[in-house]
Amino acid sequence: MLENRKWVIIGVFCLVGLTYLARLFYLQVLDDTYSLGASKNSIKRVVEIPYRGQIYDRNNQLIVYNTPVYDLYVTPKQVKIPDTSAFCRMMDITRADFDSIMGIAVNYSPVKPSLFLRQLSKEDFARIQDALVDYRGFEPIISSMRTYPAHTMANALGYVSEISKKQLEDQDIMYYRQGDYIGHNGLEEEYEEQLRGKRGVKFMMQNVRGVNKGSWKNGAFDTLAVAGQNLITGIDVEVQKYADTLMQNKVGAVLAVEPSTGEILVSVSAPTYDPNMLSSRFFSKNYRALIKNPYKPLINRPVMASYRPGSTFKLIQALIAQQQGSLFTNTYYGHGGSPMRCHCRGGNDLRGAVQNSCNPYFYNVFRKFIYHNGEHNTFKASAIGLHEWHNMVEKFGMADRLGIDLPSELKGNLPTPEYYDKAYRGALRWKFSNVYSLSIGEGELLISPMKLVNLAATIANRGWYITPHYIKGFGKAGTGVPNQYHQHHETGIDYKYYLPVIDGMRRAVLAGTVTPLVNTTNIELCGKSGTSQNAKYGHKYDHSIFIGFAPMNNPKIAVAVFVENAGWGGKAAASVAALVAERYLKRKTEALVLDAQVKASNYLPPASALIAPKPKKPAPKDTTQKPAKPLMATRPKSITGTGISGN
């Protein structure tokens, strides 16, 4: 019995021993987990950032390229600085900056490298390169910086800067790391995925002191970085820079589009800034200065500003009323019975009304449109008519965002019956007399310059448009344009109804509301001026607006110009538009008198007038009891303007 128990115990010990031996064999021979874990202490993973794609204009001129620079990294535990003051002088930083940067680096990791200084130019690095030998713990790494040789189009291009904490947290796929650069605003953000390229990874061997000992396994596991795709835009940079000069000392926007393709040729937001300001290591300082600038140069006015379109909107009124059947080419309206004033004499037919921008005419056109539904109840008729009006106008791209390839496009406002129901606190509490300012592009109507240049392109095409877009393609082949920028959008207005409107637009330039000097461009310009009400809202002058296209037949360019506080639309805005179209079509400027006049014009309001005054402290309340006023029945006041629009 004892003998049998002995062998059982020996067998158990042997089994346990064999199990341990088998496990040890597996761990040391078959399983490489611990081997790889140990290798992490001797193998350094180095991420290679690819060169960002460059940006070109339609004629292959560089708009944005990459300049090699150096980023300086620091490993706090390795740092030895004999003279901190001398080091700060060499780096051109203050002692406070040094202490702050080192504090951040230590908090991140005393033994891992972190960013010390970004974007040292080749000249700056050459100046400190030899001296860095005396300062252990600092390592330079080659990087790149965006450079803008044309010094233009800052708002549309956007900029590249360090990724924010929120963007890091919101990543669907973990691609970016803290300290990485990413496109912000404009085309840099819109086409970030294509422009950024694909990262590469290198595995380097290093000893216990962190000294590199060459590539691990001869680079068998390395991946090469792939440069970003080059973006070709539809911009004509030569005309773009010329338009910039015309908008000096002015606030507003200039947009030009090729009607047949929807490609944006010119995109000016004024005042603007040199995009190179936000591509250096002084980004934070320069950005703060731009934020504080009272003229708001960071606002991309072509897509972020909303204006009343003024008389330019009369073109849509004429088109939809003809399609509805409530307006004919020979329809004649005089000035009698209209609450609106006008600068032209007598009555007009359709062509003459467009030529002379007759306010009473389009008041009557709009009124006939609204009441054309046959409903006798004026409240109900207004709601039904406005609903039909809204449905027809929105086909011109006015009701929502157009869908251009910029991330900052705002919607604007195309009023609906529901909008007025809310404004007047209930249905059937408003009627035509409350909304007739819409007839001349005033009241609650708000439209961006981008939507108005699209209107000009739509009329140039006689009834259709392609969504305006900056992209022309990627790479030399110019491929990769999103499908939505090939699609035709129909307005639902018959071709024949555009002809009298276009004829009126040509007459407006030849002998109508547009200054005669515009005709010295000799480009067969068709256009419509507008004066957006602004003076009655506390400003000295109204906004000057013009939309048009040239030449009259087979148009090559459509233009929209807004000049804030410049008054009459037929002068300031029309002059800029004509010169931009002339430069694009002729590749030179022949209307030299008009050119000199525009460049000499200054409509820039004083900066002091743009700074909002600090709110005053409320006066102490009078606690003495006053007799109560008698209750009176009230009704909502009209929220529209009724003054002159659009010359």
XYZ file of C-alpha atoms in Angstrom, residues 10-595:
586
model
C 6.682 10.376 -7.905
C 4.414 10.316 -10.980
C 2.696 13.547 -9.952
C 6.043 15.337 -9.501
C 7.247 14.048 -12.871
C 4.076 15.265 -14.570
C 4.406 18.712 -13.001
C 8.049 18.852 -14.027
C 7.287 17.875 -17.606
C 4.537 20.532 -17.746
C 6.955 23.257 -16.627
C 9.580 22.073 -19.124
C 7.053 22.125 -21.966
C 5.906 25.639 -21.018
C 9.493 26.861 -20.771
C 10.262 25.384 -24.214
C 7.224 27.144 -25.700
C 8.115 30.517 -24.196
C 11.785 30.421 -25.101
C 11.659 28.698 -28.478
C 8.212 28.870 -30.033
C 6.642 32.089 -28.657
C 8.365 35.416 -29.597
C 6.072 37.689 -27.509
C 8.654 38.410 -24.857
C 11.381 38.728 -27.475
C 9.370 41.419 -29.284
C 8.528 43.092 -25.976
C 12.167 43.288 -25.081
C 13.023 44.586 -28.539
C 10.832 47.619 -27.941
C 13.450 48.864 -25.534
C 16.056 48.782 -28.315
C 13.993 49.585 -31.449
C 12.763 53.108 -32.112
C 9.661 53.644 -34.296
C 10.137 56.800 -36.360
C 7.097 58.212 -38.207
C 7.934 59.946 -41.493
C 5.610 62.848 -42.369
C 5.078 63.116 -46.157
C 5.299 66.347 -48.105
C 1.896 67.963 -48.391
C 0.417 68.294 -51.886
C 1.013 71.595 -53.666
C -1.753 73.843 -55.045
C -1.764 75.260 -58.591
C -3.959 77.608 -60.593
C -5.667 76.686 -63.891
C -2.514 77.683 -65.846
C -0.203 75.544 -63.642
C 1.187 78.493 -61.724
C 2.101 77.641 -58.133
C -0.175 79.087 -55.480
C 1.063 76.997 -52.523
C 4.238 74.924 -52.136
C 6.366 73.446 -49.340
C 9.572 74.986 -48.003
C 11.956 72.714 -46.036
C 12.349 73.811 -42.412
C 13.639 72.285 -39.181
C 11.743 71.331 -36.037
C 13.868 71.198 -32.882
C 12.988 68.483 -30.345
C 14.191 68.198 -26.753
C 14.601 65.201 -24.397
C 14.559 66.814 -20.917
C 16.560 64.107 -19.090
C 19.465 64.440 -21.541
C 19.556 68.256 -21.467
C 22.759 69.950 -20.318
C 22.908 73.732 -20.791
C 26.010 75.479 -19.408
C 24.578 79.004 -19.883
C 20.783 79.301 -20.162
C 20.857 83.035 -20.953
C 23.261 82.515 -23.851
C 21.127 79.625 -25.111
C 17.979 81.800 -25.075
C 19.763 84.559 -26.977
C 20.915 82.055 -29.587
C 17.366 80.694 -29.999
C 15.841 84.182 -29.987
C 13.446 83.355 -27.146
C 12.939 84.784 -23.681
C 13.814 83.003 -20.452
C 10.091 82.815 -19.651
C 9.465 81.073 -22.994
C 12.290 78.629 -22.271
C 10.934 77.753 -18.831
C 7.409 77.305 -20.216
C 8.500 75.029 -23.089
C 10.724 72.926 -20.841
C 7.934 72.610 -18.273
C 5.575 71.261 -20.944
C 8.261 68.861 -22.187
C 8.940 67.494 -18.682
C 5.225 67.011 -18.035
C 4.932 65.088 -21.309
C 7.925 62.813 -20.594
C 11.402 63.388 -19.161
C 12.854 60.597 -21.352
C 10.940 61.065 -24.623
C 11.592 63.826 -27.185
C 8.978 66.574 -27.532
C 8.760 69.722 -29.613
C 10.923 72.645 -28.496
C 10.816 75.016 -31.521
C 8.939 74.649 -34.799
C 9.775 75.734 -38.321
C 13.296 77.055 -38.092
C 14.300 78.303 -41.523
C 17.423 77.004 -43.231
C 19.151 80.258 -42.349
C 18.128 80.075 -38.678
C 19.201 76.450 -38.427
C 22.547 77.162 -40.105
C 23.157 79.868 -37.512
C 22.664 77.525 -34.538
C 23.758 74.194 -36.033
C 27.386 74.260 -34.862
C 26.474 75.641 -31.442
C 23.957 72.837 -30.803
C 26.891 70.452 -30.300
C 27.476 72.104 -26.923
C 23.889 71.563 -25.823
C 23.013 67.921 -25.260
C 19.410 66.713 -25.484
C 18.384 68.719 -28.571
C 17.659 66.996 -31.906
C 16.746 68.736 -35.219
C 14.280 67.009 -37.580
C 13.604 68.133 -41.157
C 10.014 69.260 -41.719
C 8.215 71.561 -44.170
C 6.257 74.808 -44.115
C 3.532 76.048 -46.451
C 4.660 78.968 -48.640
C 2.413 81.231 -50.719
C 4.364 82.860 -53.575
C 1.317 84.661 -55.013
C 0.487 86.303 -51.633
C -3.228 86.079 -52.447
C -6.480 84.179 -51.801
C -5.744 83.661 -48.097
C -9.388 83.164 -47.082
C -10.199 80.599 -49.768
C -6.968 78.636 -49.280
C -7.169 78.386 -45.493
C -4.028 77.520 -43.553
C -2.145 74.628 -41.951
C -1.577 74.603 -38.201
C -1.312 72.290 -35.214
C -4.250 69.967 -34.656
C -6.560 70.939 -31.823
C -7.415 68.784 -28.835
C -11.023 68.462 -30.006
C -9.959 67.323 -33.470
C -7.713 64.695 -31.898
C -10.579 63.379 -29.798
C -13.066 63.381 -32.705
C -10.962 61.210 -35.037
C -12.826 58.223 -36.499
C -9.531 56.581 -37.464
C -6.520 57.305 -35.276
C -4.226 59.009 -37.791
C -3.052 62.232 -36.143
C -0.920 62.587 -33.032
C -0.499 65.504 -30.687
C 1.607 68.187 -32.360
C 0.704 67.114 -35.910
C -0.294 69.702 -38.495
C -3.671 69.682 -40.263
C -5.540 71.897 -42.723
C -7.867 74.507 -41.230
C -10.542 76.379 -43.201
C -10.610 76.771 -46.957
C -9.220 74.296 -49.451
C -6.574 73.091 -46.998
C -9.362 71.673 -44.803
C -11.754 70.637 -47.578
C -9.139 68.471 -49.326
C -7.098 67.520 -46.254
C -7.277 63.776 -46.938
C -5.848 64.152 -50.463
C -3.290 66.853 -49.632
C -1.795 65.217 -46.517
C -0.510 62.060 -48.268
C 0.326 58.815 -46.443
C 2.787 58.493 -43.606
C 5.780 56.199 -43.594
C 7.390 54.349 -40.682
C 11.062 53.459 -40.045
C 12.313 51.121 -37.320
C 15.737 52.123 -36.021
C 17.954 50.224 -33.564
C 19.368 52.169 -30.641
C 21.491 51.401 -27.609
C 20.616 52.036 -23.953
C 21.737 55.640 -24.335
C 19.351 56.246 -27.245
C 22.070 56.413 -29.907
C 20.910 55.132 -33.317
C 22.664 51.977 -34.508
C 21.138 51.647 -37.954
C 18.008 50.212 -39.512
C 16.316 47.238 -37.864
C 16.405 44.072 -40.003
C 17.656 46.124 -42.975
C 14.369 47.978 -43.243
C 12.276 44.865 -43.875
C 9.374 46.323 -41.926
C 9.778 49.973 -43.045
C 7.107 51.714 -45.145
C 7.810 54.719 -47.349
C 5.931 57.977 -46.969
C 3.754 58.933 -49.961
C 3.517 62.639 -50.807
C 0.071 64.242 -50.951
C -1.697 64.816 -54.247
C -1.239 68.154 -55.977
C -4.485 70.165 -56.197
C -5.238 71.993 -59.467
C -7.744 74.817 -59.003
C -9.802 76.752 -61.535
C -8.358 80.026 -60.225
C -6.633 82.352 -62.685
C -3.974 83.685 -60.333
C -2.999 86.579 -62.607
C -6.589 87.912 -62.675
C -6.924 87.086 -58.972
C -3.983 89.336 -58.073
C -5.319 92.090 -60.327
C -8.708 91.915 -58.581
C -6.877 92.247 -55.246
C -5.433 95.588 -56.383
C -8.898 96.835 -57.363
C -10.237 96.051 -53.881
C -7.531 97.924 -51.986
C -9.094 100.325 -49.450
C -12.459 98.617 -49.834
C -14.545 96.084 -47.919
C -16.400 93.421 -49.862
C -16.008 90.535 -52.274
C -15.241 89.783 -55.915
C -16.170 86.458 -57.507
C -15.813 85.257 -61.082
C -16.983 81.924 -62.494
C -16.690 80.149 -65.833
C -20.414 79.601 -66.605
C -20.008 76.441 -68.691
C -18.056 74.540 -65.997
C -18.821 76.268 -62.681
C -15.081 76.659 -62.045
C -14.271 79.651 -59.840
C -11.805 81.961 -61.599
C -11.466 84.716 -58.981
C -12.236 84.715 -55.261
C -11.432 87.938 -53.423
C -12.384 88.762 -49.852
C -11.430 92.291 -48.859
C -9.700 93.343 -46.743
C -7.448 90.302 -46.794
C -4.010 89.349 -45.476
C -0.847 87.677 -46.723
C -1.367 83.909 -46.197
C 2.314 83.583 -45.291
C 1.448 85.250 -41.956
C -0.179 82.012 -40.753
C 2.494 79.637 -42.015
C 5.419 80.603 -39.791
C 6.308 79.737 -36.208
C 4.795 83.096 -35.244
C 1.323 81.740 -36.092
C -0.212 82.463 -32.670
C 1.015 86.058 -32.576
C -0.137 86.797 -36.124
C -3.488 85.046 -35.664
C -4.245 87.109 -32.560
C -3.452 90.285 -34.507
C -5.837 89.273 -37.318
C -8.584 88.424 -34.827
C -8.290 91.901 -33.288
C -8.299 93.680 -36.666
C -11.574 95.683 -36.801
C -11.939 95.020 -40.553
C -12.270 91.259 -39.859
C -9.859 89.961 -42.536
C -10.370 86.358 -41.387
C -13.994 86.400 -42.599
C -14.275 84.820 -46.046
C -16.871 87.253 -47.379
C -17.704 85.435 -50.654
C -19.350 82.599 -48.683
C -19.656 83.814 -45.088
C -21.173 87.284 -45.594
C -24.906 87.738 -46.178
C -26.237 90.860 -47.880
C -29.576 92.055 -49.181
C -29.163 91.539 -52.941
C -31.005 94.753 -53.820
C -32.030 95.246 -57.438
C -29.944 92.341 -58.730
C -32.778 90.173 -57.414
C -35.199 91.801 -59.872
C -33.761 89.479 -62.526
C -35.208 86.456 -60.734
C -38.549 88.236 -60.269
C -38.750 88.857 -64.011
C -37.896 85.242 -64.891
C -40.263 83.441 -62.515
C -43.158 85.819 -63.258
C -42.831 85.129 -67.000
C -42.785 81.388 -66.326
C -45.857 81.707 -64.088
C -47.714 83.610 -66.821
C -48.291 86.781 -64.812
C -45.732 88.859 -66.778
C -45.184 89.355 -70.501
C -42.401 91.085 -72.418
C -44.696 93.972 -73.391
C -46.316 94.298 -69.940
C -46.231 97.998 -69.068
C -46.347 99.490 -65.562
C -46.156 103.135 -64.588
C -45.241 104.605 -61.210
C -48.784 105.237 -60.025
C -50.094 103.261 -57.062
C -46.667 102.100 -55.926
C -45.446 102.936 -52.403
C -41.870 102.757 -53.699
C -39.883 105.649 -55.024
C -37.889 105.458 -58.241
C -35.156 107.408 -60.008
C -36.329 106.695 -63.567
C -38.994 108.652 -65.462
C -42.364 107.319 -66.529
C -43.347 103.704 -67.141
C -41.476 100.787 -68.670
C -41.922 97.463 -70.382
C -39.858 94.474 -69.188
C -36.663 95.347 -71.057
C -36.852 98.985 -69.982
C -37.569 98.026 -66.368
C -34.387 95.917 -66.236
C -32.419 98.636 -68.020
C -33.576 101.386 -65.674
C -34.045 99.239 -62.550
C -37.583 100.518 -62.035
C -38.777 99.885 -58.472
C -42.537 100.463 -59.080
C -42.407 98.074 -62.042
C -41.076 95.179 -59.983
C -43.381 96.053 -57.100
C -46.253 95.411 -59.492
C -44.608 92.294 -60.934
C -44.246 90.800 -57.468
C -47.777 91.815 -56.462
C -49.273 90.224 -59.576
C -47.224 87.076 -58.930
C -48.392 86.765 -55.302
C -52.080 87.295 -56.139
C -52.052 85.262 -59.358
C -53.437 82.216 -57.485
C -56.969 83.638 -57.615
C -57.569 83.499 -53.865
C -59.678 86.483 -52.699
C -58.652 86.361 -49.042
C -55.620 88.694 -48.971
C -54.006 86.921 -46.010
C -54.444 83.463 -47.522
C -53.516 84.669 -51.007
C -50.243 86.118 -49.705
C -49.298 82.818 -48.040
C -50.152 80.721 -51.126
C -48.415 83.140 -53.488
C -45.292 83.404 -51.342
C -45.081 79.613 -51.108
C -45.089 79.361 -54.922
C -42.583 82.218 -55.122
C -40.242 80.454 -52.684
C -40.425 77.152 -54.591
C -39.490 78.814 -57.878
C -36.712 81.006 -56.452
C -35.031 78.143 -54.602
C -34.308 76.421 -57.934
C -31.757 79.185 -58.538
C -29.798 77.874 -55.537
C -31.043 80.588 -53.167
C -32.744 78.672 -50.354
C -29.926 76.523 -49.010
C -26.154 76.169 -49.212
C -24.943 75.717 -52.769
C -22.549 72.954 -51.727
C -19.288 74.558 -52.873
C -15.993 72.960 -51.873
C -15.319 75.127 -48.821
C -16.249 74.184 -45.241
C -17.465 77.647 -44.227
C -20.423 78.363 -46.555
C -23.383 79.959 -44.772
C -27.013 79.474 -45.745
C -28.454 82.999 -45.916
C -32.226 83.537 -45.781
C -34.964 83.039 -48.357
C -38.191 83.752 -46.423
C -41.088 81.284 -46.394
C -44.692 81.728 -45.252
C -43.716 79.865 -42.073
C -40.984 82.444 -41.473
C -43.563 85.258 -41.467
C -46.046 83.198 -39.446
C -43.394 83.028 -36.744
C -42.390 86.690 -37.122
C -45.999 87.854 -36.803
C -46.894 85.260 -34.179
C -49.473 83.342 -36.113
C -50.769 82.393 -39.555
C -53.022 84.805 -41.471
C -51.654 87.774 -39.540
C -49.536 89.154 -42.374
C -50.201 90.001 -46.023
C -48.568 91.482 -49.118
C -48.134 94.925 -47.568
C -45.821 93.365 -44.989
C -43.516 91.617 -47.489
C -43.449 93.701 -50.666
C -39.837 94.792 -50.051
C -38.863 91.348 -51.328
C -39.826 92.591 -54.799
C -36.637 94.689 -54.991
C -34.336 92.359 -53.046
C -34.732 93.987 -49.651
C -36.468 93.087 -46.394
C -35.614 89.718 -44.846
C -33.818 88.404 -47.948
C -30.123 87.604 -47.299
C -27.823 86.184 -49.978
C -24.071 85.586 -50.205
C -21.871 86.879 -53.061
C -21.315 83.241 -54.114
C -25.047 82.789 -54.716
C -25.199 85.955 -56.788
C -22.280 84.985 -59.039
C -24.079 81.683 -59.485
C -27.193 83.647 -60.536
C -25.097 85.516 -63.112
C -23.739 82.196 -64.448
C -27.272 80.735 -64.564
C -28.560 83.617 -66.685
C -25.447 83.421 -68.873
C -26.277 79.742 -69.487
C -29.930 80.599 -70.167
C -31.380 78.401 -67.448
C -28.914 76.032 -65.773
C -25.834 76.038 -63.577
C -23.127 73.780 -62.232
C -22.386 74.291 -58.532
C -19.440 76.726 -58.270
C -16.232 74.984 -57.195
C -12.528 75.692 -56.795
C -11.211 72.265 -57.788
C -10.211 71.521 -61.379
C -8.578 68.191 -60.575
C -5.714 66.372 -58.851
C -2.268 65.810 -60.359
C -1.198 66.424 -63.944
C -4.173 64.513 -65.345
C -6.619 66.767 -63.517
C -8.823 63.886 -62.390
C -10.748 63.261 -59.183
C -13.289 66.103 -59.372
C -16.307 65.100 -57.223
C -19.377 64.111 -59.264
C -21.539 66.936 -57.908
C -19.321 69.423 -59.780
C -20.320 67.933 -63.139
C -24.077 67.921 -62.542
C -26.366 70.424 -64.306
C -29.042 72.089 -62.146
C -32.091 73.270 -64.091
C -34.103 76.303 -62.934
C -37.358 75.277 -64.585
C -37.532 78.569 -66.530
C -37.915 78.281 -70.317
C -35.024 79.455 -72.483
C -37.158 82.096 -74.236
C -37.841 83.965 -70.997
C -34.128 84.675 -70.476
C -33.780 86.562 -73.766
C -35.652 89.807 -72.866
C -33.970 89.841 -69.443
C -30.498 89.508 -71.008
C -31.397 92.215 -73.522
C -32.351 94.486 -70.626
C -29.060 93.681 -68.874
C -27.113 94.679 -71.975
C -29.080 97.925 -72.192
C -28.348 98.616 -68.499
C -24.630 98.657 -69.314
C -24.934 100.579 -72.571
C -27.381 103.300 -71.489
C -28.916 102.430 -68.154
C -27.906 102.410 -64.510
C -24.220 101.593 -65.088
C -21.569 104.320 -65.291
C -20.600 105.007 -68.961
C -16.875 104.387 -68.330
C -17.625 100.672 -68.002
C -18.204 100.537 -71.777
C -14.582 101.463 -72.427
C -13.745 97.819 -71.692
C -15.424 96.774 -74.984
C -16.293 93.247 -73.837
C -20.076 93.150 -74.521
C -20.829 93.121 -70.812
C -24.394 92.356 -69.691
C -25.183 93.276 -66.116
C -27.478 94.424 -63.373
C -26.536 96.887 -60.666
C -27.907 96.854 -57.154
C -27.812 99.098 -54.124
C -28.380 97.147 -50.930
C -30.028 99.177 -48.179
C -27.563 99.887 -45.420
C -27.705 103.629 -44.753
C -31.118 103.439 -43.108
C -29.665 100.970 -40.567
C -27.247 103.483 -39.060
C -24.513 103.585 -41.732
C -23.575 106.494 -43.946
C -23.787 104.741 -47.326
C -25.513 101.734 -48.885
C -23.676 98.724 -50.305
C -22.767 98.715 -53.994
C -23.561 95.489 -55.930
C -23.184 94.335 -59.514
C -23.623 91.003 -61.283
C -23.009 90.314 -64.950
C -21.360 88.216 -67.634
C -19.446 88.687 -70.884
C -19.566 88.457 -73.773
C -23.319 88.596 -74.380
C -23.368 85.479 -76.560
C -21.324 82.402 -75.611
C -20.292 83.919 -72.231
C -16.845 83.033 -70.871
C -17.026 84.724 -67.465
C -19.720 85.606 -64.911
C -18.911 88.156 -62.199
C -20.386 89.359 -58.902
C -18.984 92.271 -56.884
C -19.967 93.665 -53.478
C -18.378 96.875 -52.216
C -19.617 97.815 -48.779
C -20.547 101.427 -48.002
C -19.816 102.516 -51.591
C -23.304 103.704 -52.540
C -24.574 103.424 -56.103
C -24.154 99.898 -57.527
C -23.706 101.131 -61.094
C -20.408 102.802 -60.279
C -18.199 101.172 -57.634
C -19.169 97.507 -58.031
C -19.852 97.656 -61.793
C -16.456 99.237 -62.458
C -14.605 96.498 -60.581
C -16.600 93.767 -62.326
C -15.960 95.195 -65.800
C -12.215 95.488 -65.211
C -11.964 91.918 -63.872
C -13.882 90.541 -66.865
C -11.761 92.588 -69.275
C -8.499 91.324 -67.766
C -9.683 87.712 -68.014
C -10.961 87.964 -71.594
C -8.201 90.152 -73.063
C -5.318 89.218 -70.707
C -4.626 92.951 -70.370
C -6.279 96.175 -69.190
C -7.207 98.715 -71.861
C -9.735 100.785 -69.885
C -6.930 102.691 -68.162
C -9.035 105.663 -67.031
C -11.528 103.349 -65.324
C -8.657 101.331 -63.842
